[in-house]
Amino acid sequence: MKRGSTAKVAVALLTLGLALSGCSAVAAERPTVVVTTNILGDITRNLVGGEADVVVLMESNADPHSFGISAKQAAVIENADLVIHNGAGLEEGILNHVEAAAAEGVPTLAAMDAVEPLKFSHDGDDAADPHFWTDPSRVELAADAIAESVVEHVDGVDSTVVRSQAASYKAELDKLVASMEENFAAIDAGRRKLITNHHVFGYLAQRFGFELIGAVIPSGTTLASPSSADLNDLTGKIRTAGVVAIFADSSQPERLAQVLAAEAGQDIAVVPLFTESLGTEGSGAHTYLEMMRSNTERITRALS
Ligand SMILES: [Zn+2]
């Protein structure tokens, strides 16, 4: 009897061992979708759900124009089943890694390719504006492209599940657009004027009817810096247009915006927004939907 019990225990342990190693083998083989920015990362997680691992490279409260990655993260990109990036030159710090992975045969998708791009409107820059997520209607198009790319390139995902999750998320985006329109309707036509940290709101302005007066950093990237002539020019525009608020970005220093507001010599509020990075949990911008709702509320409160 004793021998029998021991054998049973041994078999049980062996089975348990196999089951455990089986589990970890499955976990290690789960497909991986790598996403560059945290905004696209959140959107992709909503579409993919539990069908694959989604690895997001950019931290919370970071700058998409300048963030870099470690050698370990670079290896994750090279071994990904799919890489989703923004495109149009947004992620300057890691573009070489995305290109290297593509050259190695890793499927890549630039979310920008799914949307009708706008050109930057400011002087001397006619490049495509990468900040398409400030228009949630364009995000719906990108969501479709991401979901279809996952279905096409990532083995083992259930296409019905991914497409159904995409449909649910797009319904949330529709609700977001409706609530943004409703909120912004409270702002008088004469006060629908935006000054931002850099040129980040081109798509939002076009979609919801705002006028872009200028940007503290007169560029489509945060990597540029304004000259004193640029700042004088903007101070003039602020006075002429009767601007009441400057919208800063939470992940960028506010100092220049504060100087401008003081220089313009009017009662001008500096209002921080989450324009191109999600915040941490509890920040009011932990997800893309939360971020857009917070910004809508803050813009409406500042301008109405
Ligand atoms: Zn930007």
CSV table of C-alpha atoms and ligand atoms in Angstrom, one decimal:
chain,number,residue,atom,x,y,z
A,1,MET,CA,0.0,0.0,0.0
A,2,LYS,CA,2.7,2.4,1.0
A,3,ARG,CA,4.6,1.9,-2.2
A,4,GLY,CA,1.4,2.4,-4.2
A,5,SER,CA,0.7,5.7,-2.4
A,6,THR,CA,4.2,6.9,-3.1
A,7,ALA,CA,3.9,6.0,-6.8
A,8,LYS,CA,0.6,7.9,-6.9
A,9,VAL,CA,2.2,11.0,-5.3
A,10,ALA,CA,5.1,10.7,-7.8
A,11,VAL,CA,2.6,10.5,-10.7
A,12,ALA,CA,0.7,13.4,-9.3
A,13,LEU,CA,3.8,15.5,-8.9
A,14,LEU,CA,4.9,14.5,-12.4
A,15,THR,CA,1.5,15.5,-13.8
A,16,LEU,CA,1.6,18.8,-11.9
A,17,GLY,CA,5.1,19.4,-13.1
A,18,LEU,CA,4.1,18.8,-16.7
A,19,ALA,CA,1.1,21.0,-16.3
A,20,LEU,CA,3.1,23.8,-14.9
A,21,SER,CA,5.8,23.6,-17.6
A,22,GLY,CA,3.0,23.3,-20.2
A,23,CYS,CA,1.5,26.5,-18.8
A,24,SER,CA,4.7,28.5,-18.9
A,25,ALA,CA,5.5,27.1,-22.4
A,26,VAL,CA,2.1,28.5,-23.6
A,27,ALA,CA,2.7,31.8,-21.8
A,28,ALA,CA,6.1,32.2,-23.5
A,29,GLU,CA,4.6,31.5,-26.9
A,30,ARG,CA,1.8,34.0,-26.6
A,31,PRO,CA,2.0,36.3,-29.5
A,32,THR,CA,3.3,39.8,-28.8
A,33,VAL,CA,2.2,43.1,-30.3
A,34,VAL,CA,4.6,45.9,-29.6
A,35,VAL,CA,3.2,49.5,-29.7
A,36,THR,CA,5.4,52.6,-29.6
A,37,THR,CA,3.3,55.3,-27.9
A,38,ASN,CA,1.2,54.9,-24.8
A,39,ILE,CA,-1.9,56.4,-26.5
A,40,LEU,CA,-1.8,53.9,-29.4
A,41,GLY,CA,-0.9,51.2,-26.7
A,42,ASP,CA,-4.1,51.9,-24.8
A,43,ILE,CA,-6.2,51.9,-28.0
A,44,THR,CA,-4.5,48.6,-29.2
A,45,ARG,CA,-5.1,46.9,-25.8
A,46,ASN,CA,-8.8,47.7,-26.1
A,47,LEU,CA,-8.9,46.0,-29.5
A,48,VAL,CA,-6.7,43.0,-28.7
A,49,GLY,CA,-7.9,42.3,-25.2
A,50,GLY,CA,-6.7,38.9,-24.0
A,51,GLU,CA,-5.9,37.6,-27.5
A,52,ALA,CA,-2.2,38.6,-27.4
A,53,ASP,CA,0.3,40.4,-25.1
A,54,VAL,CA,0.6,44.1,-25.9
A,55,VAL,CA,3.9,45.7,-24.9
A,56,VAL,CA,4.0,49.5,-24.8
A,57,LEU,CA,7.4,51.1,-25.1
A,58,MET,CA,6.6,54.7,-24.1
A,59,GLU,CA,6.2,55.4,-20.3
A,60,SER,CA,3.4,57.6,-18.9
A,61,ASN,CA,4.1,61.4,-18.9
A,62,ALA,CA,6.7,61.0,-21.6
A,63,ASP,CA,7.4,62.9,-24.8
A,64,PRO,CA,6.6,60.8,-27.9
A,65,HIS,CA,9.0,63.0,-30.0
A,66,SER,CA,12.1,62.2,-27.9
A,67,PHE,CA,11.6,59.0,-25.8
A,68,GLY,CA,14.2,56.3,-26.3
A,69,ILE,CA,14.3,52.6,-25.5
A,70,SER,CA,16.7,50.2,-23.8
A,71,ALA,CA,18.6,47.4,-25.6
A,72,LYS,CA,16.2,44.9,-24.0
A,73,GLN,CA,13.2,46.7,-25.4
A,74,ALA,CA,14.9,46.9,-28.8
A,75,ALA,CA,15.1,43.1,-28.7
A,76,VAL,CA,11.4,42.9,-27.9
A,77,ILE,CA,10.7,44.9,-31.1
A,78,GLU,CA,12.8,42.6,-33.2
A,79,ASN,CA,11.0,39.5,-31.9
A,80,ALA,CA,7.5,41.0,-32.1
A,81,ASP,CA,4.7,39.4,-34.1
A,82,LEU,CA,3.6,42.9,-35.0
A,83,VAL,CA,4.8,46.5,-34.4
A,84,ILE,CA,2.3,49.3,-34.3
A,85,HIS,CA,3.8,52.8,-34.5
A,86,ASN,CA,2.3,56.3,-35.1
A,87,GLY,CA,4.4,57.3,-38.1
A,88,ALA,CA,4.7,60.6,-39.9
A,89,GLY,CA,8.0,61.2,-38.0
A,90,LEU,CA,6.5,61.3,-34.5
A,91,GLU,CA,8.7,58.9,-32.7
A,92,GLU,CA,12.1,60.3,-33.7
A,93,GLY,CA,13.9,58.6,-30.9
A,94,ILE,CA,13.1,55.0,-31.9
A,95,LEU,CA,12.3,55.2,-35.6
A,96,ASN,CA,15.6,53.4,-36.4
A,97,HIS,CA,14.5,50.4,-34.3
A,98,VAL,CA,11.1,50.1,-36.0
A,99,GLU,CA,12.8,50.3,-39.4
A,100,ALA,CA,15.4,47.7,-38.4
A,101,ALA,CA,12.6,45.3,-37.3
A,102,ALA,CA,10.7,45.9,-40.6
A,103,ALA,CA,13.9,45.1,-42.5
A,104,GLU,CA,14.1,41.8,-40.6
A,105,GLY,CA,10.6,40.9,-41.7
A,106,VAL,CA,8.6,41.9,-38.6
A,107,PRO,CA,5.2,43.2,-39.8
A,108,THR,CA,4.8,46.9,-38.9
A,109,LEU,CA,1.8,49.3,-39.2
A,110,ALA,CA,2.0,53.1,-39.1
A,111,ALA,CA,-1.4,54.1,-37.7
A,112,MET,CA,-1.1,57.4,-39.6
A,113,ASP,CA,-1.4,55.5,-42.8
A,114,ALA,CA,-5.1,54.8,-42.0
A,115,VAL,CA,-6.1,58.4,-41.8
A,116,GLU,CA,-6.3,61.4,-44.1
A,117,PRO,CA,-3.3,63.5,-43.0
A,118,LEU,CA,-3.3,67.2,-42.5
A,119,LYS,CA,-0.2,69.3,-43.3
A,120,PHE,CA,1.1,71.6,-40.6
A,121,SER,CA,-0.3,75.1,-41.2
A,122,HIS,CA,2.5,77.1,-39.7
A,123,ASP,CA,5.1,78.9,-41.7
A,124,GLY,CA,7.6,77.0,-43.7
A,125,ASP,CA,6.5,73.5,-42.6
A,126,ASP,CA,4.4,71.5,-45.0
A,127,ALA,CA,5.1,68.1,-43.5
A,128,ALA,CA,2.3,65.8,-42.5
A,129,ASP,CA,1.1,66.4,-38.9
A,130,PRO,CA,1.5,63.2,-36.9
A,131,HIS,CA,-0.9,64.2,-34.0
A,132,PHE,CA,-4.0,62.6,-35.6
A,133,TRP,CA,-5.3,61.2,-32.2
A,134,THR,CA,-6.6,64.7,-31.2
A,135,ASP,CA,-9.5,63.8,-33.6
A,136,PRO,CA,-11.3,60.7,-32.3
A,137,SER,CA,-13.0,60.2,-35.7
A,138,ARG,CA,-9.6,59.6,-37.2
A,139,VAL,CA,-8.8,57.3,-34.3
A,140,GLU,CA,-11.8,55.1,-35.4
A,141,LEU,CA,-10.1,54.6,-38.8
A,142,ALA,CA,-6.8,53.8,-37.1
A,143,ALA,CA,-8.6,51.3,-34.8
A,144,ASP,CA,-10.0,49.5,-37.8
A,145,ALA,CA,-6.5,49.3,-39.4
A,146,ILE,CA,-4.9,48.1,-36.1
A,147,ALA,CA,-7.6,45.4,-35.6
A,148,GLU,CA,-7.2,44.2,-39.2
A,149,SER,CA,-3.4,44.2,-39.0
A,150,VAL,CA,-3.6,42.1,-35.8
A,151,VAL,CA,-6.0,39.6,-37.5
A,152,GLU,CA,-3.8,39.4,-40.5
A,153,HIS,CA,-0.3,39.1,-38.9
A,154,VAL,CA,-0.7,37.7,-35.4
A,155,ASP,CA,-1.2,33.9,-35.5
A,156,GLY,CA,-3.6,32.4,-33.0
A,157,VAL,CA,-5.8,35.4,-32.3
A,158,ASP,CA,-9.5,34.9,-32.7
A,159,SER,CA,-10.5,37.3,-35.5
A,160,THR,CA,-14.2,37.4,-34.4
A,161,VAL,CA,-13.2,38.5,-30.9
A,162,VAL,CA,-10.8,41.2,-32.1
A,163,ARG,CA,-13.4,42.6,-34.6
A,164,SER,CA,-16.1,42.6,-32.0
A,165,GLN,CA,-13.8,44.3,-29.5
A,166,ALA,CA,-13.0,46.9,-32.2
A,167,ALA,CA,-16.7,47.5,-32.8
A,168,SER,CA,-17.3,48.1,-29.0
A,169,TYR,CA,-14.3,50.5,-28.8
A,170,LYS,CA,-15.5,52.4,-31.8
A,171,ALA,CA,-18.9,52.8,-30.2
A,172,GLU,CA,-17.0,54.4,-27.2
A,173,LEU,CA,-15.2,56.7,-29.6
A,174,ASP,CA,-18.6,57.7,-31.1
A,175,LYS,CA,-19.8,58.7,-27.7
A,176,LEU,CA,-16.6,60.6,-27.1
A,177,VAL,CA,-17.1,62.6,-30.3
A,178,ALA,CA,-20.7,63.4,-29.3
A,179,SER,CA,-19.7,64.6,-25.8
A,180,MET,CA,-16.8,66.7,-27.2
A,181,GLU,CA,-19.2,68.4,-29.7
A,182,GLU,CA,-21.7,69.0,-26.9
A,183,ASN,CA,-19.1,70.5,-24.5
A,184,PHE,CA,-17.4,72.7,-27.1
A,185,ALA,CA,-20.8,74.0,-28.2
A,186,ALA,CA,-20.7,76.1,-25.0
A,187,ILE,CA,-17.7,78.1,-26.3
A,188,ASP,CA,-18.6,81.3,-28.2
A,189,ALA,CA,-17.3,81.5,-31.8
A,190,GLY,CA,-15.1,84.5,-30.9
A,191,ARG,CA,-13.3,82.5,-28.2
A,192,ARG,CA,-12.6,79.3,-30.1
A,193,LYS,CA,-8.9,80.2,-30.3
A,194,LEU,CA,-6.1,77.8,-29.4
A,195,ILE,CA,-2.5,78.4,-28.4
A,196,THR,CA,-0.7,75.2,-27.5
A,197,ASN,CA,2.8,74.1,-26.3
A,198,HIS,CA,3.8,73.1,-29.9
A,199,HIS,CA,1.6,72.4,-33.0
A,200,VAL,CA,-0.3,69.5,-31.5
A,201,PHE,CA,-4.0,70.4,-32.1
A,202,GLY,CA,-4.3,70.7,-35.9
A,203,TYR,CA,-6.7,67.7,-36.1
A,204,LEU,CA,-8.8,68.7,-33.1
A,205,ALA,CA,-9.1,72.3,-34.5
A,206,GLN,CA,-10.2,71.0,-37.9
A,207,ARG,CA,-12.7,68.5,-36.5
A,208,PHE,CA,-14.3,70.7,-33.9
A,209,GLY,CA,-14.0,74.2,-35.4
A,210,PHE,CA,-11.2,76.0,-33.5
A,211,GLU,CA,-8.7,78.6,-34.8
A,212,LEU,CA,-5.0,77.9,-34.2
A,213,ILE,CA,-3.4,81.2,-33.2
A,214,GLY,CA,0.1,79.8,-32.6
A,215,ALA,CA,2.3,77.7,-30.5
A,216,VAL,CA,4.8,78.4,-27.8
A,217,ILE,CA,7.3,76.2,-29.6
A,218,PRO,CA,6.5,77.2,-33.3
A,219,SER,CA,7.0,73.7,-34.6
A,220,GLY,CA,5.4,70.3,-35.0
A,221,THR,CA,7.9,68.7,-32.6
A,222,THR,CA,8.9,69.5,-29.0
A,223,LEU,CA,12.5,69.1,-30.1
A,224,ALA,CA,12.6,72.6,-31.5
A,225,SER,CA,12.9,75.8,-29.4
A,226,PRO,CA,11.5,79.3,-30.0
A,227,SER,CA,13.7,82.3,-30.7
A,228,SER,CA,12.9,85.6,-28.9
A,229,ALA,CA,11.6,86.9,-32.2
A,230,ASP,CA,9.1,83.9,-32.3
A,231,LEU,CA,8.0,84.7,-28.8
A,232,ASN,CA,7.5,88.4,-29.6
A,233,ASP,CA,5.6,87.5,-32.7
A,234,LEU,CA,3.3,85.2,-30.6
A,235,THR,CA,2.8,87.8,-27.9
A,236,GLY,CA,1.5,90.2,-30.6
A,237,LYS,CA,-0.9,87.5,-31.9
A,238,ILE,CA,-2.2,86.8,-28.4
A,239,ARG,CA,-3.0,90.5,-27.9
A,240,THR,CA,-4.6,90.9,-31.4
A,241,ALA,CA,-6.7,87.8,-31.1
A,242,GLY,CA,-7.8,88.4,-27.5
A,243,VAL,CA,-6.6,85.0,-26.4
A,244,VAL,CA,-7.7,84.1,-22.9
A,245,ALA,CA,-5.8,80.8,-22.3
A,246,ILE,CA,-2.5,79.1,-23.3
A,247,PHE,CA,-2.8,75.3,-23.3
A,248,ALA,CA,0.4,73.7,-22.0
A,249,ASP,CA,1.3,70.0,-22.1
A,250,SER,CA,1.6,68.2,-18.8
A,251,SER,CA,4.7,66.4,-19.9
A,252,GLN,CA,6.5,69.7,-20.9
A,253,PRO,CA,7.8,72.5,-18.7
A,254,GLU,CA,5.3,75.4,-18.4
A,255,ARG,CA,7.9,78.1,-17.9
A,256,LEU,CA,7.7,79.6,-21.5
A,257,ALA,CA,3.9,79.5,-21.5
A,258,GLN,CA,4.0,81.4,-18.2
A,259,VAL,CA,6.4,84.0,-19.5
A,260,LEU,CA,4.2,84.5,-22.6
A,261,ALA,CA,1.1,84.9,-20.6
A,262,ALA,CA,2.8,87.5,-18.4
A,263,GLU,CA,4.3,89.3,-21.5
A,264,ALA,CA,1.0,89.6,-23.3
A,265,GLY,CA,-0.1,91.7,-20.3
A,266,GLN,CA,-3.7,90.4,-20.2
A,267,ASP,CA,-5.5,88.0,-17.9
A,268,ILE,CA,-4.4,84.8,-19.5
A,269,ALA,CA,-4.6,81.4,-17.9
A,270,VAL,CA,-2.0,78.7,-18.5
A,271,VAL,CA,-4.0,75.4,-18.6
A,272,PRO,CA,-2.1,72.1,-18.6
A,273,LEU,CA,-3.5,69.4,-20.9
A,274,PHE,CA,-2.6,65.8,-21.7
A,275,THR,CA,-2.0,66.3,-25.4
A,276,GLU,CA,0.4,63.6,-26.4
A,277,SER,CA,1.1,61.2,-23.5
A,278,LEU,CA,-1.2,59.4,-21.1
A,279,GLY,CA,-0.7,60.1,-17.4
A,280,THR,CA,-0.5,57.7,-14.5
A,281,GLU,CA,-3.6,56.1,-12.9
A,282,GLY,CA,-5.6,58.7,-11.1
A,283,SER,CA,-4.2,61.6,-13.3
A,284,GLY,CA,-7.5,61.9,-15.2
A,285,ALA,CA,-5.7,60.7,-18.4
A,286,HIS,CA,-4.8,57.1,-17.7
A,287,THR,CA,-6.6,56.0,-20.9
A,288,TYR,CA,-7.1,57.7,-24.3
A,289,LEU,CA,-10.8,58.2,-23.6
A,290,GLU,CA,-10.1,59.6,-20.1
A,291,MET,CA,-7.4,61.9,-21.6
A,292,MET,CA,-9.7,63.3,-24.3
A,293,ARG,CA,-12.6,63.8,-21.8
A,294,SER,CA,-10.2,65.7,-19.4
A,295,ASN,CA,-8.9,67.9,-22.1
A,296,THR,CA,-12.4,68.7,-23.4
A,297,GLU,CA,-13.5,69.7,-19.9
A,298,ARG,CA,-10.4,71.9,-19.3
A,299,ILE,CA,-10.6,73.6,-22.8
A,300,THR,CA,-14.3,74.3,-22.4
A,301,ARG,CA,-13.9,75.6,-18.8
A,302,ALA,CA,-11.0,77.9,-19.9
A,303,LEU,CA,-12.7,79.3,-23.0
A,304,SER,CA,-16.3,79.7,-22.0
B,1,ZN,ZN,3.9,66.6,-30.6
